[in-house]
Amino acid sequence: MNGVSLHDLSAGQAASVAEVLRGLQSPQKELPCKLFYDEIGSQLFEQITTLDEYYPTRAELRIMRAAAADIAARLGPECLLIEYGSGSSIKTHILLDHLERPAGYVPIDISREQLEHAAATLARSYPALPILPVCADYTATAELPTALPPCTRRIAYYPGSTIGNFVPEDARRFLASIAEVSGRDGGLLIGVDLKKDPLMLHRAYNDALGVTAAFNLNILARLNREVGANFALDHFRHYAFYNPVFARVEMHLVSLTEQTVRVAHANIHFDRGESIWTEASYKYNPPEFAALAARAGWRVQQVWMDDRGLFSVHYLTVAGAA
Ligand code: AVI
């Protein structure tokens, strides 16, 4: 892997039968959205980010391009950049291109393949930059390699509004664990999707080409492949809608018929019209996100938005630091 050595804290990434069955045996059936991202699901997600209807990726990129110098000045020289999620994206390149003498780059991801690919790509673009990839489920462990390069401060980077895929209390817990890893002088640069016209949200999760539907249904195909399930994909419908009461887009898979599906050693019964809840994508306005972050020990220093007010990038520092 181009001389970059990988720190493996993962316990493997196959779907856990116990977790899947717990979700499917709950009164509101559910599956964890992290199961979307096997190889096929990750490719489908890449396609989603290029769809006309899916505005967040383009809006965040516009912000990063317009504010890169400003952001780099905020982060300061010789910082250690710790990215949660895979770091192969253009956003990471924009940031690294503008940072002053970054001390190192630590991408953390559960997908070993994506991590290796991202680290190798970045190593080619930045041959002098120390890169320390960590293979881990970052929602479950805050651990980092002990031998990290010396730096002025640790900056956590969490783009893509993935924070919206946590229910708010889990988001708070995750943000608090990042504050701990970042330490007293730490910073956090995070992308957050904003509340907006519900029709625009509806279109973003119900694209005309059906890529989001394929992404959602792939979770059942994955269970067929990995845990010996026998879901008939054409007996389920992708159903996504914006719920303004909770300010979240909900994605479900709705059973089109009464049916019983085998999942590992269990039989799961579905009534006609019953759903599996597969994802929540919470939207925040800036004061709401600031309040959530404050409960996790962060203080907002600056917020950048695109000219259409669709997306936001927040820079926060650990509260109580000088
Ligand atoms: C990764 N995450 C921020 C995406 C979102 O918008 O919540 C996942 C996604 N689900 C459907 N489309 C995109």
XYZ file of C-alpha atoms and ligand atoms in Angstrom:
335
model
C 0.000 0.000 0.000
C 2.582 2.594 -1.158
C 4.602 2.377 2.044
C 1.582 3.530 4.118
C 0.884 1.042 6.910
C -2.637 0.452 8.096
C -3.692 0.304 11.749
C -6.508 -2.294 12.001
C -8.938 -1.909 14.912
C -11.903 -3.457 13.062
C -13.505 -6.746 14.014
C -14.340 -7.358 10.338
C -17.240 -5.655 8.631
C -19.658 -8.431 7.736
C -23.258 -7.820 8.800
C -23.742 -9.025 12.385
C -26.587 -11.580 12.509
C -27.460 -10.665 16.096
C -27.752 -6.953 15.261
C -29.785 -7.653 12.111
C -32.220 -9.967 13.924
C -32.613 -7.558 16.843
C -33.647 -4.875 14.325
C -35.988 -7.099 12.323
C -37.685 -8.453 15.449
C -38.471 -4.976 16.859
C -42.054 -3.648 16.653
C -40.860 -1.043 14.093
C -38.536 -3.227 12.027
C -35.216 -1.529 11.335
C -31.738 -2.125 9.925
C -28.634 -0.035 10.729
C -27.749 2.315 7.865
C -24.061 1.362 8.128
C -25.114 -1.862 6.324
C -25.624 0.157 3.122
C -21.904 0.449 2.536
C -20.667 -2.858 1.167
C -18.824 -2.644 -2.147
C -22.000 -2.383 -4.273
C -23.654 0.022 -1.834
C -20.581 2.271 -1.739
C -20.593 2.416 -5.544
C -24.310 3.256 -5.557
C -23.697 5.987 -2.996
C -20.953 7.450 -5.230
C -23.560 7.549 -8.034
C -26.057 9.274 -5.731
C -23.570 12.076 -5.096
C -23.558 12.864 -8.851
C -27.368 12.925 -9.299
C -29.065 16.175 -10.318
C -31.491 15.886 -7.398
C -28.856 15.136 -4.720
C -27.644 18.664 -3.936
C -25.573 18.143 -0.690
C -22.302 16.950 -2.238
C -22.168 19.757 -4.810
C -23.192 22.410 -2.280
C -20.522 21.297 0.204
C -17.912 21.288 -2.561
C -18.881 24.834 -3.538
C -18.396 25.910 0.074
C -15.035 24.153 0.372
C -13.764 25.725 -2.865
C -14.936 29.216 -1.928
C -13.783 29.132 1.698
C -10.677 26.905 1.550
C -8.161 29.664 2.349
C -10.350 30.994 5.137
C -10.821 27.510 6.609
C -7.081 26.727 6.407
C -6.306 29.985 8.232
C -8.742 28.980 11.004
C -7.175 25.506 11.355
C -3.664 26.966 11.532
C -0.217 25.544 10.657
C 1.026 22.031 11.430
C -2.304 20.531 12.417
C -2.969 16.797 12.372
C -6.052 16.116 10.235
C -8.192 13.177 11.436
C -10.905 12.319 8.927
C -13.887 10.201 9.984
C -15.010 8.220 6.931
C -13.075 7.576 3.776
C -10.743 10.312 2.633
C -10.557 9.777 -1.102
C -12.807 12.699 -1.931
C -12.127 15.993 -3.632
C -13.028 17.795 -0.387
C -10.034 16.287 1.411
C -7.767 17.292 -1.467
C -9.067 20.866 -1.342
C -8.362 21.008 2.377
C -4.898 19.445 2.178
C -3.988 21.742 -0.744
C -4.636 24.764 1.463
C -3.387 23.649 4.904
C -0.071 25.116 6.025
C 2.486 22.325 6.584
C -0.048 19.697 7.831
C 1.608 17.416 10.412
C -0.160 14.315 9.126
C -3.383 12.803 7.915
C -5.306 10.053 9.761
C -8.269 8.656 7.761
C -10.540 6.329 9.779
C -12.940 3.980 7.990
C -14.583 0.603 8.535
C -14.101 -0.351 4.865
C -10.547 -1.643 4.484
C -10.690 -1.467 0.662
C -11.889 2.143 0.612
C -9.332 3.111 3.215
C -6.447 1.499 1.347
C -7.563 3.096 -1.908
C -7.948 6.525 -0.301
C -4.594 6.335 1.508
C -2.775 5.201 -1.638
C -4.355 7.986 -3.739
C -3.454 10.650 -1.168
C 0.071 9.260 -0.729
C 0.625 9.799 -4.474
C -0.663 13.384 -4.317
C 1.153 14.297 -1.084
C 4.339 12.171 -0.944
C 5.805 14.124 1.993
C 2.667 13.917 4.143
C 2.665 11.281 6.930
C -0.514 9.202 6.352
C -1.716 6.855 9.120
C -4.904 5.025 8.057
C -6.962 3.406 10.800
C -9.441 0.631 9.952
C -12.159 0.912 12.607
C -15.860 1.423 13.207
C -15.408 5.001 14.365
C -18.897 5.096 15.864
C -17.843 2.351 18.282
C -14.236 3.185 19.145
C -12.433 6.470 19.702
C -9.040 4.739 19.754
C -6.187 6.098 17.605
C -2.667 4.752 16.965
C -0.424 5.759 19.848
C 2.487 6.923 17.660
C 1.035 10.024 16.003
C 3.260 12.738 14.538
C 3.790 15.838 16.731
C 1.385 18.649 15.813
C 0.117 21.995 17.046
C -3.447 20.668 17.271
C -5.682 17.839 16.187
C -8.458 18.704 13.765
C -11.297 16.235 13.228
C -12.849 16.406 9.754
C -16.346 14.974 9.229
C -17.723 16.074 5.848
C -20.806 14.894 3.935
C -23.417 15.563 6.635
C -23.055 11.984 7.833
C -23.708 13.379 11.320
C -27.341 13.637 10.114
C -27.529 9.837 9.964
C -27.279 9.606 13.781
C -30.322 10.185 15.964
C -29.559 13.392 17.900
C -28.564 11.695 21.168
C -26.146 9.367 19.332
C -24.833 12.379 17.390
C -24.147 14.127 20.706
C -22.335 11.069 22.053
C -20.245 10.741 18.887
C -19.351 14.455 18.873
C -18.324 14.166 22.539
C -16.025 11.220 21.717
C -14.410 13.275 18.931
C -13.841 16.103 21.438
C -12.001 13.634 23.655
C -9.801 12.394 20.787
C -9.106 15.958 19.627
C -7.943 17.057 23.066
C -7.906 20.447 24.733
C -6.781 22.506 21.720
C -8.715 20.402 19.245
C -10.930 21.554 16.412
C -13.734 20.050 14.343
C -14.630 20.857 10.739
C -17.993 19.313 9.927
C -20.516 19.375 7.073
C -24.157 19.717 8.106
C -27.178 19.609 5.795
C -29.690 22.395 6.387
C -33.468 22.457 6.734
C -35.102 23.539 3.472
C -38.084 23.181 1.136
C -39.417 19.662 1.840
C -40.020 19.103 -1.869
C -36.346 19.590 -2.576
C -35.540 17.073 0.160
C -38.145 14.693 -1.210
C -36.580 14.810 -4.684
C -33.058 14.303 -3.296
C -34.080 10.953 -1.782
C -36.460 9.922 -4.608
C -34.355 10.487 -7.737
C -35.862 9.882 -11.159
C -33.246 7.261 -12.136
C -34.003 5.128 -9.086
C -30.408 5.042 -7.816
C -31.471 5.806 -4.230
C -34.084 3.035 -4.464
C -31.373 0.597 -5.628
C -29.099 1.804 -2.790
C -31.871 1.174 -0.248
C -32.840 -2.251 -1.671
C -29.191 -3.335 -1.784
C -29.338 -3.700 2.006
C -31.699 -6.685 1.511
C -29.517 -8.098 -1.277
C -26.572 -7.815 1.115
C -28.424 -9.812 3.772
C -29.191 -12.453 1.118
C -25.477 -12.617 0.278
C -24.043 -12.423 3.784
C -26.422 -13.916 6.339
C -28.348 -16.471 4.293
C -31.570 -14.454 3.987
C -34.081 -14.974 1.147
C -35.595 -11.520 0.604
C -37.408 -11.194 -2.765
C -36.381 -7.645 -3.681
C -39.420 -7.076 -5.900
C -41.688 -7.660 -2.868
C -40.348 -4.471 -1.225
C -40.672 -0.807 -2.253
C -38.211 2.027 -1.523
C -40.145 4.722 0.356
C -38.505 7.984 1.456
C -40.165 11.114 2.825
C -39.351 14.211 4.852
C -40.835 14.182 8.355
C -41.016 17.865 9.420
C -41.889 17.019 13.036
C -38.471 15.421 13.539
C -36.713 17.378 10.740
C -35.460 14.191 9.138
C -35.746 12.302 5.884
C -36.783 8.732 6.641
C -35.975 5.885 4.277
C -38.004 2.699 4.545
C -38.467 -0.538 2.627
C -42.171 -1.334 2.567
C -43.445 -4.884 2.140
C -45.810 -5.005 -0.843
C -47.406 -8.220 0.330
C -47.903 -10.354 3.433
C -44.835 -12.602 3.494
C -42.399 -14.530 5.669
C -38.678 -14.136 5.013
C -35.925 -16.375 6.338
C -33.023 -14.442 7.857
C -30.240 -16.709 9.150
C -32.061 -19.148 11.496
C -35.161 -16.953 12.010
C -38.436 -16.470 10.137
C -39.474 -12.829 9.909
C -43.144 -12.133 9.181
C -44.251 -9.013 7.280
C -47.784 -7.703 7.012
C -48.683 -6.046 3.727
C -47.596 -2.396 4.048
C -45.271 -3.008 6.993
C -41.897 -1.259 6.732
C -38.237 -1.737 7.635
C -36.766 1.619 8.625
C -33.295 1.777 7.076
C -32.097 5.380 7.499
C -32.795 8.728 9.115
C -31.142 11.840 7.722
C -31.594 14.741 10.143
C -31.466 18.341 8.925
C -30.447 21.216 11.220
C -30.443 24.977 11.040
C -27.177 26.510 12.345
C -28.409 27.442 15.874
C -29.870 23.944 16.333
C -26.575 22.324 15.351
C -24.640 24.727 17.598
C -26.873 23.714 20.537
C -26.330 20.001 19.845
C -22.556 20.504 19.545
C -22.493 22.574 22.761
C -24.026 19.614 24.631
C -21.058 17.576 23.351
C -18.432 20.080 24.525
C -17.916 22.083 21.310
C -18.203 25.795 20.612
C -18.918 27.068 17.068
C -16.283 29.510 15.781
C -17.495 29.974 12.218
C -20.151 28.730 9.812
C -19.891 28.860 6.019
C -22.903 28.341 3.735
C -23.376 28.114 -0.016
C -25.090 31.002 -1.788
C -28.419 29.115 -1.941
C -28.395 28.307 1.789
C -28.618 24.556 1.171
C -25.636 23.290 3.175
C -23.302 24.415 5.956
C -19.740 23.760 7.063
C -19.024 24.482 10.739
C -15.699 25.027 12.430
C -15.792 24.317 16.176
C -13.268 24.245 18.965
C -13.357 22.355 22.231
C -15.305 24.505 24.696
C -13.265 25.829 27.578
C -9.977 25.832 25.587
C -8.104 29.138 25.419
C -24.218 9.531 3.879
N -25.431 10.316 4.139
C -25.090 11.648 4.605
C -26.409 10.306 3.043
C -27.648 11.160 3.415
O -28.020 12.015 2.611
O -28.192 10.989 4.511
C -26.853 8.902 2.704
C -27.939 8.854 1.669
N -29.065 8.189 1.789
C -29.783 8.357 0.704
N -29.157 9.176 -0.109
C -27.974 9.492 0.472
